[in-house]
Amino acid sequence: QVQLVESGGGLVQAGGSLRLSCAASRTIVGVNTMGWYRQAPGKQRDLVATITSGGSTNYANSVKGRFTISRDNAKNTVYLQMNSLQPEDTAVYYCKLNWGRVGDYWGQGTQVTVSS
């Protein structure tokens, strides 16, 4: 089992920045992908960004150029730097670990609210 603990959410004005962190409860070895997803009220959960164990990244078109995903394998932690935040970025942000045959794991979510 793996627990994922997110932190860094909060309330920010439009144009501001936040940095989310997601720490895994154990060492993650081998091929895996960590990512961030978000879910706004009444909407489905959508991909924001992912990063593989090899460092390859993928972003939703809506966040390209504004958000940056990174990871520190020594700390088993993935980060999401969010700049130029807009009200439409308001959502609960979830961390996800896709760890091959071991399984998929989700964090509990952290609220990001962007005021106009």
GROMACS .gro file of N, CA and C in nm:
model
  348
    1GLN      N    1   0.084  -0.120   0.000
    1GLN     CA    2   0.000   0.000   0.000
    1GLN      C    3   0.087   0.125   0.000
    2VAL      N    4   0.034   0.227  -0.064
    2VAL     CA    5   0.104   0.355  -0.069
    2VAL      C    6   0.005   0.464  -0.033
    3GLN      N    7   0.043   0.550   0.058
    3GLN     CA    8  -0.037   0.669   0.086
    3GLN      C    9   0.029   0.789   0.019
    4LEU      N   10  -0.055   0.873  -0.040
    4LEU     CA   11  -0.008   0.995  -0.103
    4LEU      C   12  -0.067   1.112  -0.026
    5VAL      N   13   0.018   1.203   0.018
    5VAL     CA   14  -0.027   1.316   0.098
    5VAL      C   15   0.005   1.445   0.023
    6GLU      N   16  -0.100   1.517  -0.014
    6GLU     CA   17  -0.084   1.643  -0.086
    6GLU      C   18  -0.082   1.760   0.011
    7SER      N   19  -0.018   1.865  -0.030
    7SER     CA   20  -0.016   1.989   0.046
    7SER      C   21   0.009   2.104  -0.050
    8GLY      N   22  -0.016   2.226   0.000
    8GLY     CA   23   0.015   2.345  -0.077
    8GLY      C   24  -0.103   2.416  -0.140
    9GLY      N   25  -0.222   2.360  -0.127
    9GLY     CA   26  -0.338   2.429  -0.182
    9GLY      C   27  -0.374   2.552  -0.100
   10GLY      N   28  -0.470   2.627  -0.151
   10GLY     CA   29  -0.512   2.746  -0.078
   10GLY      C   30  -0.587   2.842  -0.166
   11LEU      N   31  -0.601   2.964  -0.116
   11LEU     CA   32  -0.671   3.071  -0.187
   11LEU      C   33  -0.570   3.170  -0.240
   12VAL      N   34  -0.582   3.205  -0.366
   12VAL     CA   35  -0.489   3.298  -0.429
   12VAL      C   36  -0.565   3.386  -0.526
   13GLN      N   37  -0.517   3.505  -0.547
   13GLN     CA   38  -0.579   3.594  -0.645
   13GLN      C   39  -0.536   3.556  -0.786
   14ALA      N   40  -0.618   3.593  -0.881
   14ALA     CA   41  -0.585   3.568  -1.021
   14ALA      C   42  -0.449   3.630  -1.053
   15GLY      N   43  -0.369   3.554  -1.127
   15GLY     CA   44  -0.234   3.597  -1.160
   15GLY      C   45  -0.129   3.550  -1.061
   16GLY      N   46  -0.173   3.496  -0.951
   16GLY     CA   47  -0.082   3.449  -0.847
   16GLY      C   48  -0.029   3.309  -0.874
   17SER      N   49   0.047   3.260  -0.776
   17SER     CA   50   0.113   3.130  -0.790
   17SER      C   51   0.091   3.046  -0.665
   18LEU      N   52   0.094   2.915  -0.686
   18LEU     CA   53   0.093   2.818  -0.577
   18LEU      C   54   0.182   2.702  -0.618
   19ARG      N   55   0.234   2.633  -0.517
   19ARG     CA   56   0.312   2.513  -0.542
   19ARG      C   57   0.253   2.398  -0.461
   20LEU      N   58   0.209   2.297  -0.532
   20LEU     CA   59   0.155   2.178  -0.468
   20LEU      C   60   0.264   2.072  -0.452
   21SER      N   61   0.254   1.997  -0.345
   21SER     CA   62   0.347   1.886  -0.321
   21SER      C   63   0.267   1.760  -0.293
   22CYS      N   64   0.322   1.648  -0.330
   22CYS     CA   65   0.260   1.518  -0.303
   22CYS      C   66   0.370   1.421  -0.264
   23ALA      N   67   0.365   1.375  -0.139
   23ALA     CA   68   0.468   1.285  -0.088
   23ALA      C   69   0.412   1.145  -0.073
   24ALA      N   70   0.486   1.049  -0.123
   24ALA     CA   71   0.448   0.908  -0.109
   24ALA      C   72   0.502   0.853   0.023
   25SER      N   73   0.430   0.757   0.079
   25SER     CA   74   0.464   0.704   0.211
   25SER      C   75   0.575   0.600   0.208
   26ARG      N   76   0.614   0.560   0.087
   26ARG     CA   77   0.722   0.463   0.078
   26ARG      C   78   0.804   0.490  -0.047
   27THR      N   79   0.916   0.425  -0.056
   27THR     CA   80   1.004   0.444  -0.171
   27THR      C   81   0.940   0.385  -0.295
   28ILE      N   82   0.938   0.465  -0.399
   28ILE     CA   83   0.881   0.423  -0.527
   28ILE      C   84   0.997   0.388  -0.620
   29VAL      N   85   1.005   0.262  -0.658
   29VAL     CA   86   1.115   0.219  -0.745
   29VAL      C   87   1.056   0.160  -0.872
   30GLY      N   88   1.139   0.153  -0.974
   30GLY     CA   89   1.093   0.097  -1.100
   30GLY      C   90   1.014   0.198  -1.182
   31VAL      N   91   0.957   0.146  -1.289
   31VAL     CA   92   0.883   0.231  -1.382
   31VAL      C   93   0.752   0.276  -1.316
   32ASN      N   94   0.728   0.404  -1.320
   32ASN     CA   95   0.606   0.457  -1.261
   32ASN      C   96   0.580   0.595  -1.317
   33THR      N   97   0.459   0.639  -1.301
   33THR     CA   98   0.420   0.774  -1.342
   33THR      C   99   0.346   0.840  -1.227
   34MET      N  100   0.382   0.962  -1.199
   34MET     CA  101   0.309   1.041  -1.100
   34MET      C  102   0.245   1.159  -1.170
   35GLY      N  103   0.133   1.201  -1.120
   35GLY     CA  104   0.064   1.307  -1.189
   35GLY      C  105  -0.032   1.384  -1.101
   36TRP      N  106  -0.083   1.490  -1.159
   36TRP     CA  107  -0.184   1.573  -1.094
   36TRP      C  108  -0.309   1.577  -1.180
   37TYR      N  109  -0.421   1.566  -1.114
   37TYR     CA  110  -0.552   1.576  -1.178
   37TYR      C  111  -0.632   1.678  -1.099
   38ARG      N  112  -0.737   1.730  -1.161
   38ARG     CA  113  -0.820   1.824  -1.088
   38ARG      C  114  -0.967   1.802  -1.121
   39GLN      N  115  -1.049   1.838  -1.024
   39GLN     CA  116  -1.193   1.821  -1.040
   39GLN      C  117  -1.264   1.944  -0.984
   40ALA      N  118  -1.331   2.014  -1.075
   40ALA     CA  119  -1.411   2.130  -1.037
   40ALA      C  120  -1.551   2.081  -1.001
   41PRO      N  121  -1.625   2.160  -0.923
   41PRO     CA  122  -1.762   2.119  -0.884
   41PRO      C  123  -1.849   2.088  -1.006
   42GLY      N  124  -1.912   1.973  -1.003
   42GLY     CA  125  -2.001   1.934  -1.111
   42GLY      C  126  -1.934   1.887  -1.237
   43LYS      N  127  -1.802   1.874  -1.234
   43LYS     CA  128  -1.728   1.832  -1.354
   43LYS      C  129  -1.651   1.704  -1.327
   44GLN      N  130  -1.604   1.643  -1.433
   44GLN     CA  131  -1.526   1.521  -1.419
   44GLN      C  132  -1.384   1.555  -1.377
   45ARG      N  133  -1.313   1.453  -1.330
   45ARG     CA  134  -1.174   1.470  -1.293
   45ARG      C  135  -1.088   1.466  -1.419
   46ASP      N  136  -1.008   1.569  -1.438
   46ASP     CA  137  -0.928   1.580  -1.560
   46ASP      C  138  -0.779   1.580  -1.529
   47LEU      N  139  -0.703   1.531  -1.625
   47LEU     CA  140  -0.558   1.533  -1.614
   47LEU      C  141  -0.506   1.675  -1.621
   48VAL      N  142  -0.410   1.706  -1.535
   48VAL     CA  143  -0.341   1.835  -1.540
   48VAL      C  144  -0.200   1.814  -1.597
   49ALA      N  145  -0.125   1.724  -1.534
   49ALA     CA  146   0.012   1.699  -1.578
   49ALA      C  147   0.061   1.567  -1.521
   50THR      N  148   0.149   1.501  -1.595
   50THR     CA  149   0.211   1.378  -1.546
   50THR      C  150   0.361   1.382  -1.570
   51ILE      N  151   0.432   1.301  -1.493
   51ILE     CA  152   0.577   1.289  -1.510
   51ILE      C  153   0.615   1.145  -1.483
   52THR      N  154   0.693   1.088  -1.573
   52THR     CA  155   0.733   0.949  -1.557
   52THR      C  156   0.857   0.939  -1.468
   53SER      N  157   0.890   0.817  -1.431
   53SER     CA  158   1.010   0.795  -1.351
   53SER      C  159   1.135   0.835  -1.427
   54GLY      N  160   1.125   0.838  -1.560
   54GLY     CA  161   1.238   0.881  -1.641
   54GLY      C  162   1.242   1.031  -1.665
   55GLY      N  163   1.139   1.101  -1.619
   55GLY     CA  164   1.138   1.246  -1.630
   55GLY      C  165   1.059   1.303  -1.746
   56SER      N  166   0.993   1.220  -1.824
   56SER     CA  167   0.911   1.271  -1.934
   56SER      C  168   0.783   1.331  -1.878
   57THR      N  169   0.745   1.444  -1.935
   57THR     CA  170   0.628   1.515  -1.885
   57THR      C  171   0.520   1.527  -1.990
   58ASN      N  172   0.399   1.546  -1.942
   58ASN     CA  173   0.283   1.566  -2.028
   58ASN      C  174   0.190   1.665  -1.958
   59TYR      N  175   0.134   1.758  -2.036
   59TYR     CA  176   0.048   1.861  -1.978
   59TYR      C  177  -0.083   1.872  -2.053
   60ALA      N  178  -0.186   1.909  -1.981
   60ALA     CA  179  -0.311   1.947  -2.046
   60ALA      C  180  -0.287   2.078  -2.120
   61ASN      N  181  -0.353   2.095  -2.233
   61ASN     CA  182  -0.333   2.218  -2.313
   61ASN      C  183  -0.365   2.343  -2.231
   62SER      N  184  -0.461   2.332  -2.142
   62SER     CA  185  -0.506   2.450  -2.068
   62SER      C  186  -0.402   2.502  -1.968
   63VAL      N  187  -0.302   2.420  -1.936
   63VAL     CA  188  -0.202   2.463  -1.837
   63VAL      C  189  -0.062   2.477  -1.895
   64LYS      N  190  -0.045   2.441  -2.019
   64LYS     CA  191   0.088   2.450  -2.081
   64LYS      C  192   0.140   2.593  -2.075
   65GLY      N  193   0.265   2.605  -2.034
   65GLY     CA  194   0.327   2.736  -2.024
   65GLY      C  195   0.303   2.806  -1.892
   66ARG      N  196   0.210   2.753  -1.811
   66ARG     CA  197   0.180   2.813  -1.681
   66ARG      C  198   0.216   2.721  -1.565
   67PHE      N  199   0.197   2.591  -1.583
   67PHE     CA  200   0.223   2.493  -1.478
   67PHE      C  201   0.347   2.412  -1.513
   68THR      N  202   0.420   2.373  -1.410
   68THR     CA  203   0.537   2.288  -1.428
   68THR      C  204   0.533   2.174  -1.327
   69ILE      N  205   0.542   2.052  -1.377
   69ILE     CA  206   0.547   1.936  -1.290
   69ILE      C  207   0.692   1.891  -1.276
   70SER      N  208   0.729   1.849  -1.157
   70SER     CA  209   0.864   1.798  -1.133
   70SER      C  210   0.858   1.693  -1.022
   71ARG      N  211   0.965   1.620  -1.007
   71ARG     CA  212   0.967   1.519  -0.902
   71ARG      C  213   1.106   1.508  -0.842
   72ASP      N  214   1.108   1.469  -0.716
   72ASP     CA  215   1.233   1.442  -0.646
   72ASP      C  216   1.227   1.296  -0.604
   73ASN      N  217   1.292   1.211  -0.677
   73ASN     CA  218   1.282   1.067  -0.651
   73ASN      C  219   1.342   1.029  -0.516
   74ALA      N  220   1.441   1.103  -0.472
   74ALA     CA  221   1.502   1.074  -0.342
   74ALA      C  222   1.403   1.098  -0.228
   75LYS      N  223   1.309   1.190  -0.251
   75LYS     CA  224   1.209   1.223  -0.149
   75LYS      C  225   1.073   1.161  -0.179
   76ASN      N  226   1.065   1.087  -0.291
   76ASN     CA  227   0.938   1.026  -0.331
   76ASN      C  228   0.827   1.130  -0.337
   77THR      N  229   0.858   1.243  -0.394
   77THR     CA  230   0.767   1.357  -0.396
   77THR      C  231   0.755   1.414  -0.536
   78VAL      N  232   0.633   1.452  -0.570
   78VAL     CA  233   0.607   1.520  -0.696
   78VAL      C  234   0.552   1.658  -0.665
   79TYR      N  235   0.586   1.754  -0.750
   79TYR     CA  236   0.547   1.893  -0.728
   79TYR      C  237   0.470   1.943  -0.850
   80LEU      N  238   0.388   2.045  -0.824
   80LEU     CA  239   0.321   2.115  -0.933
   80LEU      C  240   0.332   2.265  -0.904
   81GLN      N  241   0.416   2.331  -0.981
   81GLN     CA  242   0.429   2.476  -0.971
   81GLN      C  243   0.325   2.537  -1.063
   82MET      N  244   0.238   2.618  -1.006
   82MET     CA  245   0.128   2.677  -1.082
   82MET      C  246   0.145   2.829  -1.081
   83ASN      N  247   0.167   2.885  -1.199
   83ASN     CA  248   0.182   3.029  -1.215
   83ASN      C  249   0.068   3.085  -1.298
   84SER      N  250   0.051   3.215  -1.291
   84SER     CA  251  -0.054   3.284  -1.368
   84SER      C  252  -0.189   3.215  -1.350
   85LEU      N  253  -0.222   3.187  -1.226
   85LEU     CA  254  -0.347   3.117  -1.196
   85LEU      C  255  -0.468   3.201  -1.234
   86GLN      N  256  -0.570   3.132  -1.283
   86GLN     CA  257  -0.694   3.196  -1.325
   86GLN      C  258  -0.812   3.134  -1.250
   87PRO      N  259  -0.923   3.204  -1.242
   87PRO     CA  260  -1.040   3.147  -1.171
   87PRO      C  261  -1.080   3.009  -1.223
   88GLU      N  262  -1.060   2.985  -1.351
   88GLU     CA  263  -1.098   2.854  -1.406
   88GLU      C  264  -1.006   2.741  -1.361
   89ASP      N  265  -0.898   2.776  -1.291
   89ASP     CA  266  -0.809   2.673  -1.233
   89ASP      C  267  -0.862   2.626  -1.098
   90THR      N  268  -0.967   2.690  -1.048
   90THR     CA  269  -1.025   2.651  -0.920
   90THR      C  270  -1.077   2.508  -0.926
   91ALA      N  271  -1.031   2.426  -0.834
   91ALA     CA  272  -1.069   2.284  -0.832
   91ALA      C  273  -1.003   2.217  -0.712
   92VAL      N  274  -1.043   2.093  -0.688
   92VAL     CA  275  -0.967   2.007  -0.597
   92VAL      C  276  -0.862   1.937  -0.681
   93TYR      N  277  -0.739   1.946  -0.638
   93TYR     CA  278  -0.627   1.886  -0.711
   93TYR      C  279  -0.586   1.757  -0.641
   94TYR      N  280  -0.578   1.651  -0.721
   94TYR     CA  281  -0.545   1.519  -0.671
   94TYR      C  282  -0.413   1.471  -0.729
   95CYS      N  283  -0.335   1.407  -0.645
   95CYS     CA  284  -0.212   1.343  -0.688
   95CYS      C  285  -0.241   1.197  -0.718
   96LYS      N  286  -0.178   1.144  -0.819
   96LYS     CA  287  -0.195   1.004  -0.855
   96LYS      C  288  -0.061   0.939  -0.883
   97LEU      N  289  -0.049   0.815  -0.838
   97LEU     CA  290   0.068   0.732  -0.868
   97LEU      C  291   0.020   0.611  -0.948
   98ASN      N  292   0.077   0.597  -1.064
   98ASN     CA  293   0.054   0.476  -1.144
   98ASN      C  294   0.182   0.395  -1.136
   99TRP      N  295   0.171   0.280  -1.069
   99TRP     CA  296   0.291   0.203  -1.039
   99TRP      C  297   0.279   0.064  -1.097
  100GLY      N  298   0.261   0.056  -1.224
  100GLY     CA  299   0.260  -0.071  -1.295
  100GLY      C  300   0.171  -0.174  -1.227
  101ARG      N  301   0.226  -0.293  -1.207
  101ARG     CA  302   0.148  -0.403  -1.149
  101ARG      C  303   0.116  -0.380  -1.003
  102VAL      N  304   0.191  -0.292  -0.938
  102VAL     CA  305   0.165  -0.267  -0.796
  102VAL      C  306   0.028  -0.203  -0.779
  103GLY      N  307  -0.006  -0.113  -0.873
  103GLY     CA  308  -0.139  -0.054  -0.869
  103GLY      C  309  -0.139   0.096  -0.885
  104ASP      N  310  -0.258   0.152  -0.884
  104ASP     CA  311  -0.280   0.296  -0.891
  104ASP      C  312  -0.323   0.348  -0.755
  105TYR      N  313  -0.272   0.464  -0.717
  105TYR     CA  314  -0.304   0.523  -0.588
  105TYR      C  315  -0.337   0.670  -0.606
  106TRP      N  316  -0.430   0.717  -0.523
  106TRP     CA  317  -0.472   0.857  -0.526
  106TRP      C  318  -0.452   0.920  -0.390
  107GLY      N  319  -0.421   1.049  -0.391
  107GLY     CA  320  -0.419   1.126  -0.269
  107GLY      C  321  -0.559   1.171  -0.233
  108GLN      N  322  -0.570   1.241  -0.120
  108GLN     CA  323  -0.702   1.281  -0.070
  108GLN      C  324  -0.750   1.409  -0.134
  109GLY      N  325  -0.662   1.480  -0.203
  109GLY     CA  326  -0.700   1.604  -0.271
  109GLY      C  327  -0.669   1.728  -0.187
  110THR      N  328  -0.640   1.835  -0.257
  110THR     CA  329  -0.616   1.964  -0.193
  110THR      C  330  -0.688   2.072  -0.272
  111GLN      N  331  -0.756   2.161  -0.202
  111GLN     CA  332  -0.838   2.262  -0.268
  111GLN      C  333  -0.752   2.380  -0.315
  112VAL      N  334  -0.772   2.418  -0.438
  112VAL     CA  335  -0.712   2.540  -0.494
  112VAL      C  336  -0.825   2.631  -0.536
  113THR      N  337  -0.827   2.751  -0.482
  113THR     CA  338  -0.930   2.848  -0.516
  113THR      C  339  -0.863   2.976  -0.565
  114VAL      N  340  -0.902   3.019  -0.685
  114VAL     CA  341  -0.845   3.139  -0.745
  114VAL      C  342  -0.956   3.243  -0.756
  115SER      N  343  -0.935   3.354  -0.690
  115SER     CA  344  -1.036   3.460  -0.692
  115SER      C  345  -1.005   3.561  -0.803
  116SER      N  346  -1.109   3.618  -0.856
  116SER     CA  347  -1.091   3.714  -0.968
  116SER      C  348  -1.075   3.856  -0.916
   0.00000   0.00000   0.00000
